[in-house]
Short mmCIF file of C-alpha atoms in Angstrom, two decimals:
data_model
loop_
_atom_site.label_atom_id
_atom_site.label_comp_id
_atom_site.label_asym_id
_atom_site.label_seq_id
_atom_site.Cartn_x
_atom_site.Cartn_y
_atom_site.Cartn_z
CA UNK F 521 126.42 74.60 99.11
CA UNK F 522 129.09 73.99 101.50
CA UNK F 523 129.02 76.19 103.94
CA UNK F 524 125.23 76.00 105.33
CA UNK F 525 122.67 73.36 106.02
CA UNK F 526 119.69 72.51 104.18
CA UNK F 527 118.12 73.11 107.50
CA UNK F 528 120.18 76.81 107.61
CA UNK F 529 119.65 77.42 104.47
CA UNK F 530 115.40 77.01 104.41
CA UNK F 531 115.52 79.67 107.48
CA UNK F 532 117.54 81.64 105.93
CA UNK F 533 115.31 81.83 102.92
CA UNK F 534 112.51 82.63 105.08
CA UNK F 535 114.36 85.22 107.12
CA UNK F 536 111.91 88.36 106.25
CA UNK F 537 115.36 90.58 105.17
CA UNK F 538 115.89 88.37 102.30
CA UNK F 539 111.99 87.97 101.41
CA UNK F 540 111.53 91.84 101.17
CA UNK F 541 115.15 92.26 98.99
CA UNK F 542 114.17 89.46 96.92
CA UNK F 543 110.63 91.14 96.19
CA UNK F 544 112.71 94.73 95.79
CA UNK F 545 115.50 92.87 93.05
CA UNK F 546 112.51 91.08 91.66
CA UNK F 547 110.76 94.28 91.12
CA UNK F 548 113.89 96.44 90.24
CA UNK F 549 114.28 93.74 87.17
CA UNK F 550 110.75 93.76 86.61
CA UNK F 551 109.97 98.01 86.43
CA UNK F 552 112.92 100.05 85.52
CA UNK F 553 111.25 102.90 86.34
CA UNK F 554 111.09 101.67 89.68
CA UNK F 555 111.52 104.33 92.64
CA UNK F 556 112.31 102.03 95.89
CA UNK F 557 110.94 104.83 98.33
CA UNK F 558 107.49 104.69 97.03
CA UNK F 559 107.27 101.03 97.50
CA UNK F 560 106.52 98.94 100.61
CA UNK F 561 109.71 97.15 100.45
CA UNK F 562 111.75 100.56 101.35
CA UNK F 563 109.13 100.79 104.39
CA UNK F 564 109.50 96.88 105.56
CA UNK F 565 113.60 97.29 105.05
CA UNK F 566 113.43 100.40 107.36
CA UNK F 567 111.23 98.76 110.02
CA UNK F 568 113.82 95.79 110.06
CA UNK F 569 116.85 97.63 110.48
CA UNK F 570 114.82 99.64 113.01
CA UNK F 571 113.99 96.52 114.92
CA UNK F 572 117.29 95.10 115.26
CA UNK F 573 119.22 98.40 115.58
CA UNK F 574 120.95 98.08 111.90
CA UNK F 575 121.22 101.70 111.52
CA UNK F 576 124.18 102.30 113.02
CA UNK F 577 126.89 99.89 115.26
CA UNK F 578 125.59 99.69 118.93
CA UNK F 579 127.71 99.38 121.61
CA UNK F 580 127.03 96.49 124.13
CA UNK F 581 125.35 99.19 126.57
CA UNK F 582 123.04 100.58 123.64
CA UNK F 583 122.34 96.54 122.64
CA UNK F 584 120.89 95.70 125.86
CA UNK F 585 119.21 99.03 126.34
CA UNK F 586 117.64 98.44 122.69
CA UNK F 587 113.77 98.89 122.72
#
């Protein structure tokens, strides 16, 4: 890979976004019958965009007001 570090890439593996969508692909491939909202993933992906505000685009006055 060109365009990260080793370094990059390792946090970036261990970012908790791509932990829980790697768990939901794994367990997409693994269960077809799979229904994302009953699982803990959909819960952990909501709280994530929730913490950083991913919903919807902030504007600079709603970023530093952020909670």
């Amino acid at each position: 890979m060109k365009d990260i570090t080793w370094e990059e890439y390792n946090t970036l593996f261990k970012d908790d976004l791509v932990v829980t969508i790697r768990k939901l692909l794994k367990k997409a491939e693994e269960h077809s019958s799979y229904t994302l909202e009953d699982g803990p993933e959909h819960g952990a992906l909501v709280q994530y965009f929730n913490k950083f505000g991913l919903h919807k685009k902030l504007t600079k006055a709603e970023f530093h007001n952020w909670k």
